[in-house]
Coordinates of C-alpha atoms and ligand atoms in Angstrom, one line a residue:
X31 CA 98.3 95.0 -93.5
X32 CA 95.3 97.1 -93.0
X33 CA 93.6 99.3 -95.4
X34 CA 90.0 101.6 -94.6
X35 CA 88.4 102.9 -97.9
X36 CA 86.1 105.7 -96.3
X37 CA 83.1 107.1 -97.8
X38 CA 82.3 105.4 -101.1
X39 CA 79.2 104.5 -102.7
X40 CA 79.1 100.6 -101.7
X41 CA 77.2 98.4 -104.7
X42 CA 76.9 94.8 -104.6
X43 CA 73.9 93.0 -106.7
X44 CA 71.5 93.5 -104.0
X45 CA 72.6 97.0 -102.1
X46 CA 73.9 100.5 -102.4
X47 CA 74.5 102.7 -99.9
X48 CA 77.5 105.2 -98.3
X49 CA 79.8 103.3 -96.2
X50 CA 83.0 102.9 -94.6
X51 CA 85.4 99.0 -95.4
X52 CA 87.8 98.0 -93.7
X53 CA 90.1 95.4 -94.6
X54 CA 92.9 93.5 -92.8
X55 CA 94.9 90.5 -93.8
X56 CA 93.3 90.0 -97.3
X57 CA 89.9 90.0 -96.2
X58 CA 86.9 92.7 -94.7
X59 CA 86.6 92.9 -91.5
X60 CA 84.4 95.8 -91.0
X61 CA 81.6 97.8 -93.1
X62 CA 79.9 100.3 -91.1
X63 CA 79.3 104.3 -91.1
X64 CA 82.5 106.6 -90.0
X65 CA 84.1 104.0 -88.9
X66 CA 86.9 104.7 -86.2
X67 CA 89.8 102.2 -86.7
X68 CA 93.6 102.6 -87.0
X69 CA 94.7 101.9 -90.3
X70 CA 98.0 101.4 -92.3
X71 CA 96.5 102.9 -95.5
X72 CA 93.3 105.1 -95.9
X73 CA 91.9 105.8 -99.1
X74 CA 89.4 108.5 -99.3
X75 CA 86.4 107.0 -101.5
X76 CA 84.3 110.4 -102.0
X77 CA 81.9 110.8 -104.6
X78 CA 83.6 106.9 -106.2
X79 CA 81.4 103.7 -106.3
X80 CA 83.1 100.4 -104.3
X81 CA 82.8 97.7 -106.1
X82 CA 83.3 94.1 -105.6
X83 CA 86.3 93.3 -108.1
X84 CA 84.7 91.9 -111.2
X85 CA 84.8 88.1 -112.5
X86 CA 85.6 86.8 -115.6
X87 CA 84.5 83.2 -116.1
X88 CA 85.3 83.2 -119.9
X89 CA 89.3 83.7 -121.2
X90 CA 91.8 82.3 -123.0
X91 CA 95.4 83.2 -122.0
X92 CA 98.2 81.7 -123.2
X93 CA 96.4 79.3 -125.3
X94 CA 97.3 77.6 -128.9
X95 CA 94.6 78.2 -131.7
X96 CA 94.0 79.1 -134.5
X97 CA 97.5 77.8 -136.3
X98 CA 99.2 79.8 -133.4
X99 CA 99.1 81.3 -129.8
X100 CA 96.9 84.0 -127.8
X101 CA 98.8 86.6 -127.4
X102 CA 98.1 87.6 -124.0
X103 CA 99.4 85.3 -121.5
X104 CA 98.9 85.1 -117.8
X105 CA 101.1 88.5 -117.4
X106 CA 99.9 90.6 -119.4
X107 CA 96.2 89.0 -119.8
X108 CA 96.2 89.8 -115.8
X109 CA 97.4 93.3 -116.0
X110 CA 95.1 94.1 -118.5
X111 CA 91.9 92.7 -116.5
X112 CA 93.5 94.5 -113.3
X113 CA 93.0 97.8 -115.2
X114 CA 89.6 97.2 -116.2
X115 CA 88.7 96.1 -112.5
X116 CA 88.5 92.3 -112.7
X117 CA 90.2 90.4 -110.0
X118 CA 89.5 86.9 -110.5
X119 CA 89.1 85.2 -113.9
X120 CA 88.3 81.7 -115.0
X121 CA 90.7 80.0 -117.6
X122 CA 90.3 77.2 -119.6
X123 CA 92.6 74.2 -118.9
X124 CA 92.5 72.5 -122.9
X125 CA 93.3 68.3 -123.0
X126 CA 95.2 67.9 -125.8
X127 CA 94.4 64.8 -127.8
X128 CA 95.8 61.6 -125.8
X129 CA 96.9 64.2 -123.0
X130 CA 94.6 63.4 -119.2
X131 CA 93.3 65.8 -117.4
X132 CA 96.2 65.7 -114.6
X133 CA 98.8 67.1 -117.7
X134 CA 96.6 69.3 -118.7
X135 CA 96.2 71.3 -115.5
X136 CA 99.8 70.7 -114.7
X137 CA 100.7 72.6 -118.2
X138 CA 97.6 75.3 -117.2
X139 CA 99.4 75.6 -113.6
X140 CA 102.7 76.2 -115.2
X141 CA 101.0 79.0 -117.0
X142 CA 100.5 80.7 -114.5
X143 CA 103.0 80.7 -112.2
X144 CA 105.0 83.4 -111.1
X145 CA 102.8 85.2 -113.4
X146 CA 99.1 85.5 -111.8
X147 CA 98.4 88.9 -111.0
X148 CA 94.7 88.5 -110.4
X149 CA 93.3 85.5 -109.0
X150 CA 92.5 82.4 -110.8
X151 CA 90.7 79.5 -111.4
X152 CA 90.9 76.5 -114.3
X153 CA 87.9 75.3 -116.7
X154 CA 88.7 71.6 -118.0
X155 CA 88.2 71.8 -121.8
X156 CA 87.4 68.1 -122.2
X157 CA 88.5 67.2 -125.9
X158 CA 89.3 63.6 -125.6
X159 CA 87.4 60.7 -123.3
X160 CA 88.0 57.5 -123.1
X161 CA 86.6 54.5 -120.6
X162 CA 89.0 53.2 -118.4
X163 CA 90.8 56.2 -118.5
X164 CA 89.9 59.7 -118.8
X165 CA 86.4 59.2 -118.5
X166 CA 86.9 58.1 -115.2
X167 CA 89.7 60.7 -114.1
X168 CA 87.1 63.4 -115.5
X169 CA 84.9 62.7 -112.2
X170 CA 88.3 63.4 -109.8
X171 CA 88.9 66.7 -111.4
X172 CA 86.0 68.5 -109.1
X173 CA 88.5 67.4 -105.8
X174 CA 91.1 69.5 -107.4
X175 CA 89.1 72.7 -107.3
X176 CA 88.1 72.2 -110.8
X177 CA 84.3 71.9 -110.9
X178 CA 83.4 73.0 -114.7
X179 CA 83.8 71.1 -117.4
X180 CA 83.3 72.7 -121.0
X181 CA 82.9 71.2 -124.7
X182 CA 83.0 72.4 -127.6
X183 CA 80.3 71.5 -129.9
X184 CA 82.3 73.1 -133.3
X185 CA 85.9 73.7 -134.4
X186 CA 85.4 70.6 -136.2
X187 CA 89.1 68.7 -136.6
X188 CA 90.1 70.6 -133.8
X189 CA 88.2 71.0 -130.1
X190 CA 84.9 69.7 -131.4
X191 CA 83.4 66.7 -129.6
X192 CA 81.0 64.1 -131.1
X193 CA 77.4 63.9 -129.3
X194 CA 78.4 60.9 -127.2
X195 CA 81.3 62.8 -125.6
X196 CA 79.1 66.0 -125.0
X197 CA 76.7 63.2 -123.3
X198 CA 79.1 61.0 -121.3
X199 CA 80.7 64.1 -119.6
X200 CA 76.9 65.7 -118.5
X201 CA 76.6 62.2 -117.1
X202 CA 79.8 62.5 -115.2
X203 CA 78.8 66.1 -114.2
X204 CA 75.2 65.4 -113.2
X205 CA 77.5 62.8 -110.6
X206 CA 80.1 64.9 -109.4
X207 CA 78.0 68.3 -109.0
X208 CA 80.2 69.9 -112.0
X209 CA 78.8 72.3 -114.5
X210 CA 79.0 71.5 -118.1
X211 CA 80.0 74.6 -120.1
X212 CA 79.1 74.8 -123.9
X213 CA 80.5 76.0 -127.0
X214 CA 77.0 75.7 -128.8
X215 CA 77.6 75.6 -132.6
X216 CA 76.6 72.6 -134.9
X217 CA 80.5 72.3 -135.8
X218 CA 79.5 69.6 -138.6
X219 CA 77.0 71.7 -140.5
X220 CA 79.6 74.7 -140.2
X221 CA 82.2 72.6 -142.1
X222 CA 79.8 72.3 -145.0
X223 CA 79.3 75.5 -145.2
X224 CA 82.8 76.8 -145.0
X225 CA 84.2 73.9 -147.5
X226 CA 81.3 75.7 -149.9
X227 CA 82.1 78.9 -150.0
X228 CA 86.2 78.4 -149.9
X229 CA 85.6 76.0 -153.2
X230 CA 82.9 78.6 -154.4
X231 CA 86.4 81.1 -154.2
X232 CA 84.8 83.2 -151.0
X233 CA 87.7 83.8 -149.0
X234 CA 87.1 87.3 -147.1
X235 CA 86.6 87.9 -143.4
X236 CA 83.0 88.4 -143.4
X237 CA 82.5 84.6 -144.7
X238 CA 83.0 84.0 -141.2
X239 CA 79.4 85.1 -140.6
X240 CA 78.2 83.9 -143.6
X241 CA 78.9 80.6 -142.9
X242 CA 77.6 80.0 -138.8
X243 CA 74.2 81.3 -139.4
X244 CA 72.6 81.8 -136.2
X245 CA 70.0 78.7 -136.8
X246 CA 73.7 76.6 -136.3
X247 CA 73.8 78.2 -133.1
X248 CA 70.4 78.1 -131.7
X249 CA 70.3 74.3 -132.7
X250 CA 73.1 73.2 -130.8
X251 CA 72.0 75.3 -128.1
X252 CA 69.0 73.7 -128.3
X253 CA 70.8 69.9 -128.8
X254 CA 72.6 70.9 -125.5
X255 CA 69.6 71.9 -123.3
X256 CA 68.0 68.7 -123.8
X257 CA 70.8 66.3 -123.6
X258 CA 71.5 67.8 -119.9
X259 CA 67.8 67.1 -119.3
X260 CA 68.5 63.5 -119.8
X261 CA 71.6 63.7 -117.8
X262 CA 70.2 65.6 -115.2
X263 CA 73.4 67.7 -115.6
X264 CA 73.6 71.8 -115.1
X265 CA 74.3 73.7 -118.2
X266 CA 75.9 76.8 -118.8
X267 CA 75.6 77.9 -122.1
X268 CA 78.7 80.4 -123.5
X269 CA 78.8 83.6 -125.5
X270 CA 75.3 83.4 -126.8
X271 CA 75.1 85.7 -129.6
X272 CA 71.9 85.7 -131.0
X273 CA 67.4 85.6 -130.7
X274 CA 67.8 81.6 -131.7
X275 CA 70.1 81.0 -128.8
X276 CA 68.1 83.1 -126.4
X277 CA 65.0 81.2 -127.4
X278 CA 65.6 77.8 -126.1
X279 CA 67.3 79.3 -122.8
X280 CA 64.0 81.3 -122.3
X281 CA 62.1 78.4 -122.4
X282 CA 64.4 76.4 -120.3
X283 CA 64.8 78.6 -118.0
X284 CA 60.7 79.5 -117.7
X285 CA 60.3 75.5 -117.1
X286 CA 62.9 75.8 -114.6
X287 CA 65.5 73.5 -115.7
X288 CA 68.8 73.7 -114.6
X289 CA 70.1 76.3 -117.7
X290 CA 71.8 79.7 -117.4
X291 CA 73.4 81.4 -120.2
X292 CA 76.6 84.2 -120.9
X293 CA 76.6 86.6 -123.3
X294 CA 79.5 88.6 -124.2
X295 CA 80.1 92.4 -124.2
X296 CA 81.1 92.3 -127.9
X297 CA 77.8 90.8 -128.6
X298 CA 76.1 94.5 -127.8
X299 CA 78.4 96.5 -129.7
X300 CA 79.7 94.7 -132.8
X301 CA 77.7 94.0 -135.3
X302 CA 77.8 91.7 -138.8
X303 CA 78.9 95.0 -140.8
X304 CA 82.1 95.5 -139.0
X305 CA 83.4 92.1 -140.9
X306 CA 82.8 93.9 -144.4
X307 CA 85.8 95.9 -143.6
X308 CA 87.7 96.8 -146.2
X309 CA 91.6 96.0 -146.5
X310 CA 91.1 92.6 -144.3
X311 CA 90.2 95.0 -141.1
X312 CA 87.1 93.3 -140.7
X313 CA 89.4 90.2 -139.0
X314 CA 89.6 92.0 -136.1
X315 CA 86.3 91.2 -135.5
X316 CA 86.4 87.6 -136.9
X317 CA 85.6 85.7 -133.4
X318 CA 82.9 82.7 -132.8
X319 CA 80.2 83.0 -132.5
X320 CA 80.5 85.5 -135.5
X321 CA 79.4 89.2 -135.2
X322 CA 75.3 89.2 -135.8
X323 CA 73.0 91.0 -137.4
X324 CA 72.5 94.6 -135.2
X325 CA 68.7 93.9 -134.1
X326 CA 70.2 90.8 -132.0
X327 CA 71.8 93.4 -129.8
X328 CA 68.4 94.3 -128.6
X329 CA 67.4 90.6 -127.9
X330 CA 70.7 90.5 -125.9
X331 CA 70.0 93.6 -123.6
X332 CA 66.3 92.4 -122.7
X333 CA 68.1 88.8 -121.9
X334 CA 70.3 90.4 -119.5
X335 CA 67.6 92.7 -118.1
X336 CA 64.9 89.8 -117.4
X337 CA 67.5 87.1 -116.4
X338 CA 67.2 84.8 -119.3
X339 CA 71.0 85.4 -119.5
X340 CA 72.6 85.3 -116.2
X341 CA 76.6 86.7 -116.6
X342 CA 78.3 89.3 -119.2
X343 CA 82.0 87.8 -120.0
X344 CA 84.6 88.6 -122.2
X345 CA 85.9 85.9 -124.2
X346 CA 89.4 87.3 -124.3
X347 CA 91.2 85.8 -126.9
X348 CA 93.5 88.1 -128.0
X349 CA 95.4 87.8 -131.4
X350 CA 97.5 90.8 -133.1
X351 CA 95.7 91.7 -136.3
X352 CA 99.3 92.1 -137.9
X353 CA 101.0 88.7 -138.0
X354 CA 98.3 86.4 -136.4
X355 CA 94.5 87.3 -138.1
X356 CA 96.9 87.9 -141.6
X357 CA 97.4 84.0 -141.4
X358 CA 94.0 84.1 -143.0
X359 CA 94.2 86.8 -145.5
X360 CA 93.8 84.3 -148.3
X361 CA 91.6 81.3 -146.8
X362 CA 88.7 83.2 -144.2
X363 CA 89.1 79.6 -141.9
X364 CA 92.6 80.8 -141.6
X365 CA 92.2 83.5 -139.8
X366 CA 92.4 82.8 -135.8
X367 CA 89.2 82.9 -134.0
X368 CA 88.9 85.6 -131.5
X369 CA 89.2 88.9 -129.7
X370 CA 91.0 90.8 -126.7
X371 CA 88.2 92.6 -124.2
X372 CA 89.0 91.7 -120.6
X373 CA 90.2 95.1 -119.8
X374 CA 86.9 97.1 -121.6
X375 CA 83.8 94.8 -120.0
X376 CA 83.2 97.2 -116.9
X377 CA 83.8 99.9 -118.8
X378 CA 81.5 99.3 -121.3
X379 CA 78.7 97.7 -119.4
X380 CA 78.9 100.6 -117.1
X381 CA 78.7 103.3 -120.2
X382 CA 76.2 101.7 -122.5
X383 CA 74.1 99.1 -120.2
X384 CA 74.1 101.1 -116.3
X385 CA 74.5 104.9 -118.1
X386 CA 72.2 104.6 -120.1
X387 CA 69.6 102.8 -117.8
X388 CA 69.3 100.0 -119.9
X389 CA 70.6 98.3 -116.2
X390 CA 70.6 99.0 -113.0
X391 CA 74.1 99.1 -111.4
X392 CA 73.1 96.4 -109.2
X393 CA 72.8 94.4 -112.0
X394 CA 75.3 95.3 -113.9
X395 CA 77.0 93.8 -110.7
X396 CA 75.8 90.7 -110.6
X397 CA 76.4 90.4 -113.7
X398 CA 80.1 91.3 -113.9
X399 CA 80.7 89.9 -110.9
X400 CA 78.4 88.2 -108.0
X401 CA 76.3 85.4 -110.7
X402 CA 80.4 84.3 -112.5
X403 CA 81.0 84.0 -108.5
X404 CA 78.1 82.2 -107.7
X405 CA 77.7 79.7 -111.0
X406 CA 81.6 78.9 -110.5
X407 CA 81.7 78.0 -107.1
X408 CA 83.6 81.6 -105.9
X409 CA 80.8 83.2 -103.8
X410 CA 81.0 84.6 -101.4
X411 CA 84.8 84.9 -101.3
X412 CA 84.5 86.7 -104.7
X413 CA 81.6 88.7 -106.1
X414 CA 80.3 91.0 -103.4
X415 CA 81.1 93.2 -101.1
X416 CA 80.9 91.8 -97.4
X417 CA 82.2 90.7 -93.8
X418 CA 84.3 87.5 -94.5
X419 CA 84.7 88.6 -98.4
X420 CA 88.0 88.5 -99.9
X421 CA 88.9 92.2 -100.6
X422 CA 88.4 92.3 -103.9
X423 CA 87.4 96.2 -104.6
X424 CA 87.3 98.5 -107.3
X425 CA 87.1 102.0 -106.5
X426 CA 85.3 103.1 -109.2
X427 CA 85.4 106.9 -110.6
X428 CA 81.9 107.6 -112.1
X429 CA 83.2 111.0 -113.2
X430 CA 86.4 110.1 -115.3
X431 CA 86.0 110.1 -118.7
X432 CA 88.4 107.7 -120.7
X433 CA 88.8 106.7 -124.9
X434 CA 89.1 102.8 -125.4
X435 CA 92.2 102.5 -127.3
X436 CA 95.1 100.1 -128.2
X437 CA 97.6 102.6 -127.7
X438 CA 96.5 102.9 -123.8
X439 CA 95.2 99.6 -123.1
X440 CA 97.4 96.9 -121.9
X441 CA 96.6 94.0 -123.7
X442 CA 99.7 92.7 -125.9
X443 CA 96.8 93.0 -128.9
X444 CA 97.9 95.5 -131.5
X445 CA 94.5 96.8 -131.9
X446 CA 91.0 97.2 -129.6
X447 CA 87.5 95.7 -130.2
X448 CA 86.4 99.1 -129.1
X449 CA 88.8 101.7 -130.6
X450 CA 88.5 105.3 -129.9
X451 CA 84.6 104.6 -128.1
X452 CA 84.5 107.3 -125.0
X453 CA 83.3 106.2 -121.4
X454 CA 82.7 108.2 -118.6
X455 CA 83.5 106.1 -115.4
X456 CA 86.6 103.5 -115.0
X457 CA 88.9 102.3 -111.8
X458 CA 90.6 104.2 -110.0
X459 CA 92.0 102.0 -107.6
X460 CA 91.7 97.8 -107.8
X461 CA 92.3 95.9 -104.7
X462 CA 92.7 92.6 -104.8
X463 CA 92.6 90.7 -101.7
X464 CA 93.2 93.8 -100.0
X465 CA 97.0 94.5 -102.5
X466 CA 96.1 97.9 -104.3
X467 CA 97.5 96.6 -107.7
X468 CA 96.4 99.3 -109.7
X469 CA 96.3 103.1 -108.9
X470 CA 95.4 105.4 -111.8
X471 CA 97.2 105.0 -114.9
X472 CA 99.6 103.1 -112.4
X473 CA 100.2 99.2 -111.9
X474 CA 101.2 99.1 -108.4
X475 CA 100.9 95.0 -108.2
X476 CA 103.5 92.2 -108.3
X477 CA 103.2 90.0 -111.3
X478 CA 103.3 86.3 -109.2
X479 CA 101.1 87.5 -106.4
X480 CA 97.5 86.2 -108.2
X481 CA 96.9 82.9 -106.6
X482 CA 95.1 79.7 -107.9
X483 CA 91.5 79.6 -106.2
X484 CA 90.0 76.2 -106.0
X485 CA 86.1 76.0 -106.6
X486 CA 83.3 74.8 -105.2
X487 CA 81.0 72.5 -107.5
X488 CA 77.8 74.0 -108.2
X489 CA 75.1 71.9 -106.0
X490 CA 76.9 73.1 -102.7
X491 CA 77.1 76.4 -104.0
X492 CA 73.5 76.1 -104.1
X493 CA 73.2 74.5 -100.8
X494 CA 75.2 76.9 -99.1
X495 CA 76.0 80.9 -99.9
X496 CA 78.6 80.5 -97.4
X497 CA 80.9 77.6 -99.4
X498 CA 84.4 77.8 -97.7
X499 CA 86.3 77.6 -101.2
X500 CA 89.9 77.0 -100.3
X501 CA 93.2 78.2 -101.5
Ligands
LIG716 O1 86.5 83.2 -131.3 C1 86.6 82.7 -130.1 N1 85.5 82.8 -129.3 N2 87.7 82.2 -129.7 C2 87.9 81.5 -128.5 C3 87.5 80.1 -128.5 C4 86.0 80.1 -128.2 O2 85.3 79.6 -129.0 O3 85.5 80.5 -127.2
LIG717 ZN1 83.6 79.2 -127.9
LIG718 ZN1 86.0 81.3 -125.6

C-alpha cells in the first residue's frame, strides 16, 4: 500500500516548508518537491499543514477511579484522539495492591486488544513494592518496552505512595535508564484539609480547589526534584498546574538536572471560577491538580515558550457528569477526579497558543508531538515528519473553522471541557502508519488495527535519535 500526499505545508519542530511524502508499507519513503512516483492513493495537500500525528503521553482509558470507571476505553478513547489528530498515546498500566507488574500489563494488554485504533504504549503506575519481589521485577519491566515508571504522590488510601517507595523506584530507574513520572501533590497534607472542610459541612465542587492549594503542589514538586538528585534518576514531572510548580522546575532545569515537566491544555483555559458553578456543574471541571487561579495561565504559557515545560498532554480521564461526577454531589471527595480532552489538545493549542502567536507552530509541534516522542523512547518512529518515520500524518486544514462540543465529539463523556469554544483549523485527514483512519467528519479506520509500541528507555534515547524501537 502506497500513498503520496502532494503539496502540503510540511511542519515538524525544527522545519517548515512545501513538500511532496510519500509513504509505502507504513513508513515514508520519500519527501522531496513534485515528486514523480506511482501511487495507490494521492491526496492533494494544498493550502493544509502535514503534520506529524501527535502524541499523548498522559491518559487514562479504561481505568477504575474514583468509586467507578473511565468512561472511555481503548475504543472509543482511540477514536476520539484519531479525530483530534493523535496517533500514538501513552497509557498508564495501574498495580493493583498485591498485584506484580507482569498482571498488571497483562490486564492493560487485554485492554487493548482488538480495540487499539491508534498506537500505543504502557506507563507502569507503581502502587505497591516490595523486596524480593516487585521491587526487583520493577527493574525487568524496561525489557518489555515499558521504560516509565510513574507515582503518585496523593490520592492518599488509594494510588499514593509513601517517600520511601517514591525513592526506591528513582533508585531502580536511575539503574535501568527508566523515567520516573510524578503525580506531585503532598497527598497527606491534602487529607487534612479535605477531612476539615467535609467536618466543617463544605461539601461543593469547588472545595476541590480549596483544599490542594498550589503551595501542596509546588512542595511535592519540589520533594520530587531533589529525591531524583539523590537517585540520580530522570524526572518527569505531570500536569503542572501552577507558578509554585514551575518554580522548582525552572531552577532545575537552569542547573541542568535531569527534570522536564507537562502541563496540560486545561491548565490554559480553565480557571478556579469554573468550579463555583452553580447546580453541581462546576464537577465537570473537578480534576487534579484542581483548576487555578487565572494569572497561573500566564505562568504556564511563558513555561511552554522558554522550555521550562517540555510537552502539552491531555490527562484524558473522562467521566459522564450525569451518573459518575453525581457520585459526589453530597461529599466534594466523592466526586471522580478528572476530565475528557484527548480529542481538543491540537485544536486548542493550534487556536489559542500557534493563532494567536503565543507559539510558534514549530513548537506547538514539539510539543504535541516530537518532545512526548523523544522523552518516552518513540522518536524518531513517532513525532516528526521524516525518511524512516512511521507515517504518522495529520493533514491539517488551517482554514476549517469547528465549535468544540459534546454533541460532535467522540468521546463517550456526556459533556466537553471546552463546550461551544470556536477554532479555526482541525484534521482533515489522520494517517496512521500510513492507514487513513479518519477522513472529515468520517472514521475510515478499523478498531484492532492500533498496535502496542514497545519503548526505548530514556538514556539511549539520548544516545541515539535513531533508537530502533520495536513492535
Ligand atoms: O484528575 C485527574 N487528573 N485524574 C486522573 C488521575 C491523575 O491524577 O492523573
Ligand atoms: Zn495525576
Ligand atoms: Zn493523569
Amino acid at each position: 500500500m502506497s500513498v503520496l500526499i502532494k503539496g502540503g505545508r510540511v511542519i515538524t519542530a525544527a522545519d517548515d516548508y512545501v513538500g511532496d511524502v510519500y509513504v509505502e508499507d507504513e513508513r515514508i519513503s520519500l519527501i522531496g518537491e513534485s515528486l514523480d512516483v506511482a501511487a495507490n492513493r494521492t491526496i492533494d495537500a494544498t493550502g493544509k499543514y502535514l503534520l506529524p500525528g501527535c502524541v499523548d503521553p498522559h491518559t487514562h482509558l479504561d481505568m477504575p477511579f474514583g468509586g467507578t470507571v473511565t468512561a472511555d476505553d481503548f475504543e472509543s478513547g482511540h477514536v476520539s484522539a484519531a479525530f483530534g489528530g493523535t496517533t500514538t498515546h501513552v497509557d498508564f498500566c495501574i498495580q493493583a495492591q498485591g498485584q506484580s507488574f507482569g498482571e498488571a500489563l497483562e490486564g492493560w494488554h487485554g485492554k487493548a486488544n482488538g480495540k487499539a485504533l491508534i498506537d500505543y504504549g504502557f506507563h507502569l503506575a507503581v502502587t505497591d513494592l516490595k523486596e524480593g519481589g516487585t521491587l526487583e521485577e520493577l527493574a525487568r519491566m524496561p525489557d518489555e518496552g515499558v521504560t516509565s515508571y510513574k507515582l503518585f504522590m496523593a490520592y492518599k488510601g488509594a494510588l499514593m505512595v509513601d517517600d520511601e517507595t517514591l525513592f526506591r523506584t528513582m533508585q531502580t530507574a536511575s539503574e535501568t535508564g527508566a523515567l520516573v513520572m510524578v503525580h506531585a501533590e503532598n497527598g497527606d497534607a491534602i487529607d487534612v484539609l479535605v477531612r476539615e472542610a467535609l467536618a466543617a459541612g463544605r461539601t461543593e465542587p469547588r472545595y476541590h480547589a480549596l483544599t490542594r492549594p498550589p503551595e501542596t503542589e509546588g512542595e511535592a514538586t519540589n520533594r520530587a526534584i531533589q529525591l531524583a538528585r539523590v537517585a540520580d534518576a530522570n524526572l518527569y514531572v505531570v500536569h503542572v498546574s501552577c507558578k509554585e510548580a514551575i518554580d522548582p522546575i525552572a531552577v532545575a532545569r537552569e542547573k541542568g538536572w535531569k527534570v522536564w515537566g507537562e502541563t496540560c491544555t486545561q491548565y490554559f483555559f480553565i480557571d478556579y471560577s469554573f468550579l463555583e458553578r452553580p447546580d453541581f456543574e462546576g464537577a465537570k471541571w473537578v480534576y487534579t491538580p484542581p483548576p487555578r487561579a487565572k494569572e497561573n495561565q500566564e505562568h504556564l504559557w511563558a513555561a511552554i515558550r522558554n522550555d521550562i515545560l517540555s510537552v502539552v498532554s491531555t490527562d484524558h480521564c473522562a467521566f459522564l457528569w450525569d451518573g459518575q461526577k453525581t457520585l459526589g454531589r453530597d461529599d466534594f471527595s466523592k466526586i471522580p477526579n478528572g476530565g475528557p480532552g484527548l480529542e481538543n489538545r491540537l485544536h486548542m493549542l493550534h487556536e489559542f497558543g500557534a493563532r494567536t502567536g503565543r507559539i510558534s507552530l514549530n513548537r506547538m509541534v514539539e510539543l504535541l508531538a516530537t518532545n512526548p516522542a523523544k522523552l518516552f523512547g518513540l522518536y524518531p518512529r513517532k513525532g516528526t515528519i521524516a525518511v524512516g518515520s512511521d507515517a504518522d500524518i495529520v493533514v491539517f486544514d488551517p482554514e476549517k473553522r469547528v465549535t468544540l462540543s459534546a454533541a460532535t465529539h467522540h468521546s463517550k463523556s456526556d459533556y466537553n471541557l471546552y463546550e461551544g469554544t470556536e477554532v479555526t483549523g482541525a484534521p482533515e485527514v489522520v494517517l496512521r502508519r500510513g492507514e487513513v483512519l479518519v477522513e472529515g467528519d468520517e472514521l475510515v479506520g478499523k478498531p484492532g488495527s492500533g498496535q502496542f509500541r514497545k519503548r526505548a528507555r530514556v538514556g539511549e534515547e539520548l544516545r541515539s535519535s535513531r533508537t530502533v524501537v520495536a513492535a
